[in-house]
Amino acid sequence: MSTDAATEAVTDTSALRSRVKVRAPELVGRGWLNTGGRALSLADLRGRVVVLDFWTFCCVNCLHVLDELRPVEVQFPDSLTIIGVHSPKFEHEADADALVAAVERYAVHHPVLDDPELVTWKAYAARAWPTLVVLDPEGYVVASMSGEGHGPGLAALVAEIAEEHAAKGTLQPGDDPYVPPPAPDTALRFPGKAIALEDGSVVVSDTANHEVVHLEEDLVTERARWGGAGVLNEPQGVLLATPEVAERLGVDLLVADSVNHQVKGIRFSDGSIHVVAGTGSQLRERTGGGPALEQALSTPWDLAWLGDRLVIAMAGTHQLWAWTPGETLADGRVEVVGGTSNEGLVDGPAPEAWFAQPSGLATSATGDRVWVADSETSALRSVTRAPDGALVVETHVGTGLFDFGHRDGDAGEALLQHPLGVTELPDGSVAVSDTYNGAVRRFDPTTGQVSTLAQGLAEPSDAVVERDPQTGEVRLVVVESAAHRLTRVALPEAAQRVDGPAHRTQRPSTPLPAGEVSLEVTFVPPAGQKLDRRWGDPTRLDVSATPDALLVSGAGRAEGLTRTLVLREGIGSGTLHISVQAAACDGDPETGEVPEHAACHLFQQDWGIPVTLDPTAGATLSLDLRGVRAGD
């Protein structure tokens, strides 16, 4: 089958609609949030369109989808119910209290099923975070969608289903089952990152309050607050501008404004806030560069200086970007400096490296290295400049996307769990805010050893170094994000060695035979949209494997939504890494039937599919980017 024919086969709506209707499995889990204590069943939701959002709170792509769902919820208040199904990746995410905090942290305003054993995840055959499953008012599965970019298409599908079932009399709008939890009452709310100023005061991003706060040395008294809802949106990284930048551009503090997808600057003298980079829209292409104010970004999470450039941890695209300041704010430029956008752990030349949600940055005292907390690979990594000026990525602690734990000792065997912050200590060692282990860990580059400095912290997300004014001893100010506070932690004379268990993300393995396997990704454009083929195939697959030897052939990036893979016999098991994107535009670009103000939409998803070689298994791997299954 040709590439065009194969693509048509998996994007043909009529073929998909001929599938047998599937009754939605019951929603089973440990409990419910945002329902006032009430347990929900599918029978309670009958008569409404239901969207199940399979998510996990570590996943930045899941957070993007939460933002995409918000306007859809508002658009259909009487006919749509969104149910979050929280199916955790990390051990910490299975903690019930941690989930309660995450639901508040990310402003989830719909019911959430706590699914720590992945019971409902497995029942719906979910394969990736995030996944959306649409149910009609009669309780049948209508569609399954993975990844980002589905907001407008989902709204169109909900409208279509609601209209169809209103005509049938099966749409029975009822009360929304969402019950908001009690309002919180703390000065800070899920603070993210901090920096210490020379006078002993601290600046911290008050993330859930959408502000940046300047605190006195007591870490409680407020000197100033900047931002607020509508100005900042879940700010994360904060960093002082260099003296040259401050003088030339008139901004003293740089802020990673994560949900606004911008870097902003704050002027201390008058509190004014200025856009430094980003348009305010989320980057969809995962590539780009050029004038900083004209380039979309994607969830910038932290900032660090490397020479005269500002390195940006672009969590949303699993990359590192850099901002080069100009003579004015309008003259700044941004570019990708590390990461292909593939999600994983690959070292080497920075443009060829793989990251997975880099979330913490710190410049070394020598200024020639940036330490990186690569959260989804539970890794400590760094970027250095080679003699020829090229950037090189190196992993110091961590082994991959699905391995984590709390284990000290040799760096090659040590394990972290979703670290968000990194801080260089005066002796050149590195303190890692090991967020999901509730600990601060230490990596010694000289000895190659990892140890534990402190435990029992509430999701530490960053730390800054300061000296005790009385004793001169070095200590840390730790951002305890889930405790809504900053805490001083003394550095012990002798760090602990913890030999905890190793963990691996538990997901059902897909059996596939050795030899040829057909990979098919289903994508049905939303109603009113068409694939735009005027400049070639608007779909793309990127396939790789861990270990590399699992794939005899079929690896690489190419157009189309189908691929023939050849799996090597004797490997036993491994993981297939599959990235897909598809672009669809309003109307029909090929015929010229395009409405005024037409827009194009990019749909994309990354899968990590655990596979086990089984000679009796079927030789087809089918994945839904956007699969519609309705029909009689």
PDB file of C-alpha atoms in Angstrom, residues 229-426:
ATOM      1  CA  ALA A 229      -4.376  36.734  37.430  1.00  0.00           C
ATOM      2  CA  GLY A 230      -4.487  38.146  33.918  1.00  0.00           C
ATOM      3  CA  VAL A 231      -0.907  39.415  34.153  1.00  0.00           C
ATOM      4  CA  LEU A 232       0.986  36.281  35.149  1.00  0.00           C
ATOM      5  CA  ASN A 233      -0.341  32.740  34.874  1.00  0.00           C
ATOM      6  CA  GLU A 234       1.349  30.121  37.051  1.00  0.00           C
ATOM      7  CA  PRO A 235       4.807  31.728  37.041  1.00  0.00           C
ATOM      8  CA  GLN A 236       7.697  29.374  37.762  1.00  0.00           C
ATOM      9  CA  GLY A 237      11.385  30.251  37.291  1.00  0.00           C
ATOM     10  CA  VAL A 238      12.695  33.589  38.583  1.00  0.00           C
ATOM     11  CA  LEU A 239      16.167  34.949  37.850  1.00  0.00           C
ATOM     12  CA  LEU A 240      17.970  38.251  38.278  1.00  0.00           C
ATOM     13  CA  ALA A 241      18.880  40.019  35.072  1.00  0.00           C
ATOM     14  CA  THR A 242      22.590  40.610  34.572  1.00  0.00           C
ATOM     15  CA  PRO A 243      23.687  44.186  35.369  1.00  0.00           C
ATOM     16  CA  GLU A 244      24.160  44.844  31.649  1.00  0.00           C
ATOM     17  CA  VAL A 245      20.667  43.622  30.772  1.00  0.00           C
ATOM     18  CA  ALA A 246      19.093  45.487  33.656  1.00  0.00           C
ATOM     19  CA  GLU A 247      20.741  48.757  32.623  1.00  0.00           C
ATOM     20  CA  ARG A 248      20.067  48.375  28.914  1.00  0.00           C
ATOM     21  CA  LEU A 249      16.536  46.955  28.973  1.00  0.00           C
ATOM     22  CA  GLY A 250      15.161  48.276  32.246  1.00  0.00           C
ATOM     23  CA  VAL A 251      14.118  44.931  33.762  1.00  0.00           C
ATOM     24  CA  ASP A 252      15.628  43.613  36.979  1.00  0.00           C
ATOM     25  CA  LEU A 253      13.962  40.212  37.318  1.00  0.00           C
ATOM     26  CA  LEU A 254      13.150  37.643  34.648  1.00  0.00           C
ATOM     27  CA  VAL A 255      10.162  35.299  35.095  1.00  0.00           C
ATOM     28  CA  ALA A 256       9.152  32.083  33.331  1.00  0.00           C
ATOM     29  CA  ASP A 257       5.414  32.760  32.932  1.00  0.00           C
ATOM     30  CA  SER A 258       4.551  29.134  32.266  1.00  0.00           C
ATOM     31  CA  VAL A 259       0.871  29.056  31.285  1.00  0.00           C
ATOM     32  CA  ASN A 260       1.125  32.342  29.381  1.00  0.00           C
ATOM     33  CA  HIS A 261       4.007  30.709  27.468  1.00  0.00           C
ATOM     34  CA  GLN A 262       6.185  33.784  27.871  1.00  0.00           C
ATOM     35  CA  VAL A 263       9.277  35.091  29.577  1.00  0.00           C
ATOM     36  CA  LYS A 264       8.573  38.385  31.308  1.00  0.00           C
ATOM     37  CA  GLY A 265      10.665  41.037  33.014  1.00  0.00           C
ATOM     38  CA  ILE A 266       9.828  42.953  36.212  1.00  0.00           C
ATOM     39  CA  ARG A 267      11.228  46.403  36.979  1.00  0.00           C
ATOM     40  CA  PHE A 268      11.767  46.765  40.719  1.00  0.00           C
ATOM     41  CA  SER A 269      11.499  50.560  40.765  1.00  0.00           C
ATOM     42  CA  ASP A 270       7.897  50.761  39.599  1.00  0.00           C
ATOM     43  CA  GLY A 271       6.707  47.125  39.530  1.00  0.00           C
ATOM     44  CA  SER A 272       6.024  47.251  35.822  1.00  0.00           C
ATOM     45  CA  ILE A 273       5.996  43.968  33.902  1.00  0.00           C
ATOM     46  CA  HIS A 274       7.275  43.636  30.341  1.00  0.00           C
ATOM     47  CA  VAL A 275       7.183  40.784  27.829  1.00  0.00           C
ATOM     48  CA  VAL A 276      10.685  39.586  27.000  1.00  0.00           C
ATOM     49  CA  ALA A 277       9.869  36.589  24.800  1.00  0.00           C
ATOM     50  CA  GLY A 278       6.778  34.778  23.552  1.00  0.00           C
ATOM     51  CA  THR A 279       3.517  35.782  21.935  1.00  0.00           C
ATOM     52  CA  GLY A 280       1.191  34.461  24.629  1.00  0.00           C
ATOM     53  CA  SER A 281       0.162  31.507  22.453  1.00  0.00           C
ATOM     54  CA  GLN A 282       1.459  27.980  22.934  1.00  0.00           C
ATOM     55  CA  LEU A 283       4.049  26.753  20.463  1.00  0.00           C
ATOM     56  CA  ARG A 284       2.690  23.754  18.544  1.00  0.00           C
ATOM     57  CA  GLU A 285       5.420  23.112  15.980  1.00  0.00           C
ATOM     58  CA  ARG A 286       8.186  22.280  18.521  1.00  0.00           C
ATOM     59  CA  THR A 287      10.620  24.182  16.349  1.00  0.00           C
ATOM     60  CA  GLY A 288      11.243  27.837  15.812  1.00  0.00           C
ATOM     61  CA  GLY A 289      13.419  30.824  16.454  1.00  0.00           C
ATOM     62  CA  GLY A 290      13.829  34.439  15.504  1.00  0.00           C
ATOM     63  CA  PRO A 291      12.550  37.687  17.013  1.00  0.00           C
ATOM     64  CA  ALA A 292      11.675  36.871  20.612  1.00  0.00           C
ATOM     65  CA  LEU A 293       8.404  38.798  20.704  1.00  0.00           C
ATOM     66  CA  GLU A 294       7.152  37.088  17.535  1.00  0.00           C
ATOM     67  CA  GLN A 295       7.977  33.502  18.512  1.00  0.00           C
ATOM     68  CA  ALA A 296       5.498  31.310  20.402  1.00  0.00           C
ATOM     69  CA  LEU A 297       6.894  29.335  23.356  1.00  0.00           C
ATOM     70  CA  SER A 298       5.611  26.291  25.247  1.00  0.00           C
ATOM     71  CA  THR A 299       5.491  26.209  29.047  1.00  0.00           C
ATOM     72  CA  PRO A 300       8.827  27.775  29.997  1.00  0.00           C
ATOM     73  CA  TRP A 301       9.599  26.415  33.482  1.00  0.00           C
ATOM     74  CA  ASP A 302      12.994  27.769  34.578  1.00  0.00           C
ATOM     75  CA  LEU A 303      15.766  30.155  33.557  1.00  0.00           C
ATOM     76  CA  ALA A 304      19.574  30.307  33.847  1.00  0.00           C
ATOM     77  CA  TRP A 305      22.379  32.356  32.332  1.00  0.00           C
ATOM     78  CA  LEU A 306      25.004  30.699  30.144  1.00  0.00           C
ATOM     79  CA  GLY A 307      27.385  33.447  29.128  1.00  0.00           C
ATOM     80  CA  ASP A 308      25.357  36.297  27.681  1.00  0.00           C
ATOM     81  CA  ARG A 309      22.395  34.098  26.747  1.00  0.00           C
ATOM     82  CA  LEU A 310      19.398  33.161  28.870  1.00  0.00           C
ATOM     83  CA  VAL A 311      18.735  29.415  28.777  1.00  0.00           C
ATOM     84  CA  ILE A 312      15.029  28.549  28.995  1.00  0.00           C
ATOM     85  CA  ALA A 313      13.820  25.147  30.188  1.00  0.00           C
ATOM     86  CA  MET A 314      11.049  24.671  27.622  1.00  0.00           C
ATOM     87  CA  ALA A 315       9.174  21.935  29.465  1.00  0.00           C
ATOM     88  CA  GLY A 316       6.302  21.885  26.987  1.00  0.00           C
ATOM     89  CA  THR A 317       8.463  20.761  24.056  1.00  0.00           C
ATOM     90  CA  HIS A 318      11.125  18.846  26.024  1.00  0.00           C
ATOM     91  CA  GLN A 319      13.830  21.237  24.874  1.00  0.00           C
ATOM     92  CA  LEU A 320      16.225  23.962  25.950  1.00  0.00           C
ATOM     93  CA  TRP A 321      15.885  27.320  24.233  1.00  0.00           C
ATOM     94  CA  ALA A 322      17.957  30.470  24.594  1.00  0.00           C
ATOM     95  CA  TRP A 323      17.151  34.175  24.547  1.00  0.00           C
ATOM     96  CA  THR A 324      19.807  36.582  23.323  1.00  0.00           C
ATOM     97  CA  PRO A 325      19.038  40.121  24.502  1.00  0.00           C
ATOM     98  CA  GLY A 326      19.214  42.985  22.030  1.00  0.00           C
ATOM     99  CA  GLU A 327      19.593  46.721  22.392  1.00  0.00           C
ATOM    100  CA  THR A 328      15.887  46.960  23.265  1.00  0.00           C
ATOM    101  CA  LEU A 329      13.299  44.411  24.366  1.00  0.00           C
ATOM    102  CA  ALA A 330      11.987  44.365  20.800  1.00  0.00           C
ATOM    103  CA  ASP A 331      15.414  43.310  19.491  1.00  0.00           C
ATOM    104  CA  GLY A 332      15.808  40.099  21.500  1.00  0.00           C
ATOM    105  CA  ARG A 333      15.980  36.749  19.706  1.00  0.00           C
ATOM    106  CA  VAL A 334      15.227  33.171  20.719  1.00  0.00           C
ATOM    107  CA  GLU A 335      16.370  29.831  19.332  1.00  0.00           C
ATOM    108  CA  VAL A 336      16.426  26.134  20.150  1.00  0.00           C
ATOM    109  CA  VAL A 337      19.778  25.143  21.649  1.00  0.00           C
ATOM    110  CA  GLY A 338      19.072  21.616  22.872  1.00  0.00           C
ATOM    111  CA  GLY A 339      16.626  18.786  22.347  1.00  0.00           C
ATOM    112  CA  THR A 340      14.892  17.353  19.303  1.00  0.00           C
ATOM    113  CA  SER A 341      11.478  17.471  21.079  1.00  0.00           C
ATOM    114  CA  ASN A 342      11.580  13.662  21.314  1.00  0.00           C
ATOM    115  CA  GLU A 343      10.906  12.697  24.923  1.00  0.00           C
ATOM    116  CA  GLY A 344      13.616  10.584  26.521  1.00  0.00           C
ATOM    117  CA  LEU A 345      17.179  10.464  27.783  1.00  0.00           C
ATOM    118  CA  VAL A 346      19.822  10.774  25.050  1.00  0.00           C
ATOM    119  CA  ASP A 347      23.137  12.585  25.545  1.00  0.00           C
ATOM    120  CA  GLY A 348      25.631  14.085  23.105  1.00  0.00           C
ATOM    121  CA  PRO A 349      25.547  17.223  20.961  1.00  0.00           C
ATOM    122  CA  ALA A 350      22.753  19.375  22.374  1.00  0.00           C
ATOM    123  CA  PRO A 351      20.753  19.655  19.119  1.00  0.00           C
ATOM    124  CA  GLU A 352      20.582  15.842  18.961  1.00  0.00           C
ATOM    125  CA  ALA A 353      19.891  15.218  22.659  1.00  0.00           C
ATOM    126  CA  TRP A 354      16.568  14.113  24.102  1.00  0.00           C
ATOM    127  CA  PHE A 355      15.062  15.687  27.202  1.00  0.00           C
ATOM    128  CA  ALA A 356      11.815  14.955  29.039  1.00  0.00           C
ATOM    129  CA  GLN A 357      10.222  18.002  30.620  1.00  0.00           C
ATOM    130  CA  PRO A 358      13.306  19.904  31.824  1.00  0.00           C
ATOM    131  CA  SER A 359      12.065  21.826  34.859  1.00  0.00           C
ATOM    132  CA  GLY A 360      15.044  23.134  36.832  1.00  0.00           C
ATOM    133  CA  LEU A 361      18.179  25.037  35.783  1.00  0.00           C
ATOM    134  CA  ALA A 362      21.211  26.391  37.631  1.00  0.00           C
ATOM    135  CA  THR A 363      24.401  27.986  36.339  1.00  0.00           C
ATOM    136  CA  SER A 364      27.669  26.654  37.730  1.00  0.00           C
ATOM    137  CA  ALA A 365      30.012  28.976  39.616  1.00  0.00           C
ATOM    138  CA  THR A 366      32.426  28.771  36.695  1.00  0.00           C
ATOM    139  CA  GLY A 367      29.680  29.967  34.349  1.00  0.00           C
ATOM    140  CA  ASP A 368      30.417  27.352  31.692  1.00  0.00           C
ATOM    141  CA  ARG A 369      27.826  24.764  32.714  1.00  0.00           C
ATOM    142  CA  VAL A 370      24.071  24.718  33.265  1.00  0.00           C
ATOM    143  CA  TRP A 371      22.753  21.961  35.516  1.00  0.00           C
ATOM    144  CA  VAL A 372      19.377  20.560  34.430  1.00  0.00           C
ATOM    145  CA  ALA A 373      16.706  18.795  36.491  1.00  0.00           C
ATOM    146  CA  ASP A 374      15.071  16.670  33.788  1.00  0.00           C
ATOM    147  CA  SER A 375      11.927  15.738  35.631  1.00  0.00           C
ATOM    148  CA  GLU A 376      10.243  13.033  33.536  1.00  0.00           C
ATOM    149  CA  THR A 377      13.458  11.010  33.222  1.00  0.00           C
ATOM    150  CA  SER A 378      14.107  11.539  36.961  1.00  0.00           C
ATOM    151  CA  ALA A 379      17.567  12.713  35.947  1.00  0.00           C
ATOM    152  CA  LEU A 380      20.256  15.253  36.775  1.00  0.00           C
ATOM    153  CA  ARG A 381      21.881  16.398  33.568  1.00  0.00           C
ATOM    154  CA  SER A 382      24.049  19.277  32.405  1.00  0.00           C
ATOM    155  CA  VAL A 383      24.874  21.327  29.334  1.00  0.00           C
ATOM    156  CA  THR A 384      28.455  22.477  28.791  1.00  0.00           C
ATOM    157  CA  ARG A 385      30.255  24.300  26.048  1.00  0.00           C
ATOM    158  CA  ALA A 386      32.844  22.256  24.133  1.00  0.00           C
ATOM    159  CA  PRO A 387      36.156  23.839  23.005  1.00  0.00           C
ATOM    160  CA  ASP A 388      34.654  24.474  19.564  1.00  0.00           C
ATOM    161  CA  GLY A 389      31.746  26.375  21.132  1.00  0.00           C
ATOM    162  CA  ALA A 390      29.142  23.633  20.616  1.00  0.00           C
ATOM    163  CA  LEU A 391      26.850  22.659  23.495  1.00  0.00           C
ATOM    164  CA  VAL A 392      27.051  19.104  24.831  1.00  0.00           C
ATOM    165  CA  VAL A 393      24.552  17.286  27.061  1.00  0.00           C
ATOM    166  CA  GLU A 394      25.633  14.818  29.756  1.00  0.00           C
ATOM    167  CA  THR A 395      23.585  12.739  32.198  1.00  0.00           C
ATOM    168  CA  HIS A 396      24.981  12.429  35.743  1.00  0.00           C
ATOM    169  CA  VAL A 397      22.111  10.648  37.534  1.00  0.00           C
ATOM    170  CA  GLY A 398      19.145   8.844  35.986  1.00  0.00           C
ATOM    171  CA  THR A 399      18.506   6.012  33.552  1.00  0.00           C
ATOM    172  CA  GLY A 400      15.326   6.727  31.602  1.00  0.00           C
ATOM    173  CA  LEU A 401      11.682   7.699  31.347  1.00  0.00           C
ATOM    174  CA  PHE A 402      10.225   4.910  33.443  1.00  0.00           C
ATOM    175  CA  ASP A 403      12.869   4.241  36.125  1.00  0.00           C
ATOM    176  CA  PHE A 404      12.827   6.055  39.456  1.00  0.00           C
ATOM    177  CA  GLY A 405      13.280   5.622  43.196  1.00  0.00           C
ATOM    178  CA  HIS A 406      15.228   6.896  46.215  1.00  0.00           C
ATOM    179  CA  ARG A 407      18.608   5.243  46.050  1.00  0.00           C
ATOM    180  CA  ASP A 408      21.957   6.782  46.935  1.00  0.00           C
ATOM    181  CA  GLY A 409      25.502   5.635  46.149  1.00  0.00           C
ATOM    182  CA  ASP A 410      27.282   5.509  42.818  1.00  0.00           C
ATOM    183  CA  ALA A 411      25.706   8.010  40.425  1.00  0.00           C
ATOM    184  CA  GLY A 412      25.327   5.349  37.741  1.00  0.00           C
ATOM    185  CA  GLU A 413      23.018   3.349  40.025  1.00  0.00           C
ATOM    186  CA  ALA A 414      21.386   6.160  42.030  1.00  0.00           C
ATOM    187  CA  LEU A 415      17.725   6.989  41.483  1.00  0.00           C
ATOM    188  CA  LEU A 416      15.635  10.166  41.804  1.00  0.00           C
ATOM    189  CA  GLN A 417      11.873  10.668  41.481  1.00  0.00           C
ATOM    190  CA  HIS A 418      10.688  13.571  39.308  1.00  0.00           C
ATOM    191  CA  PRO A 419      13.084  16.310  40.466  1.00  0.00           C
ATOM    192  CA  LEU A 420      12.054  19.887  39.702  1.00  0.00           C
ATOM    193  CA  GLY A 421      14.928  21.960  41.059  1.00  0.00           C
ATOM    194  CA  VAL A 422      18.719  22.049  41.023  1.00  0.00           C
ATOM    195  CA  THR A 423      21.152  24.241  42.969  1.00  0.00           C
ATOM    196  CA  GLU A 424      24.946  24.329  42.913  1.00  0.00           C
ATOM    197  CA  LEU A 425      26.506  24.385  46.407  1.00  0.00           C
ATOM    198  CA  PRO A 426      29.639  26.403  47.289  1.00  0.00           C
TER     199      PRO A 426
END
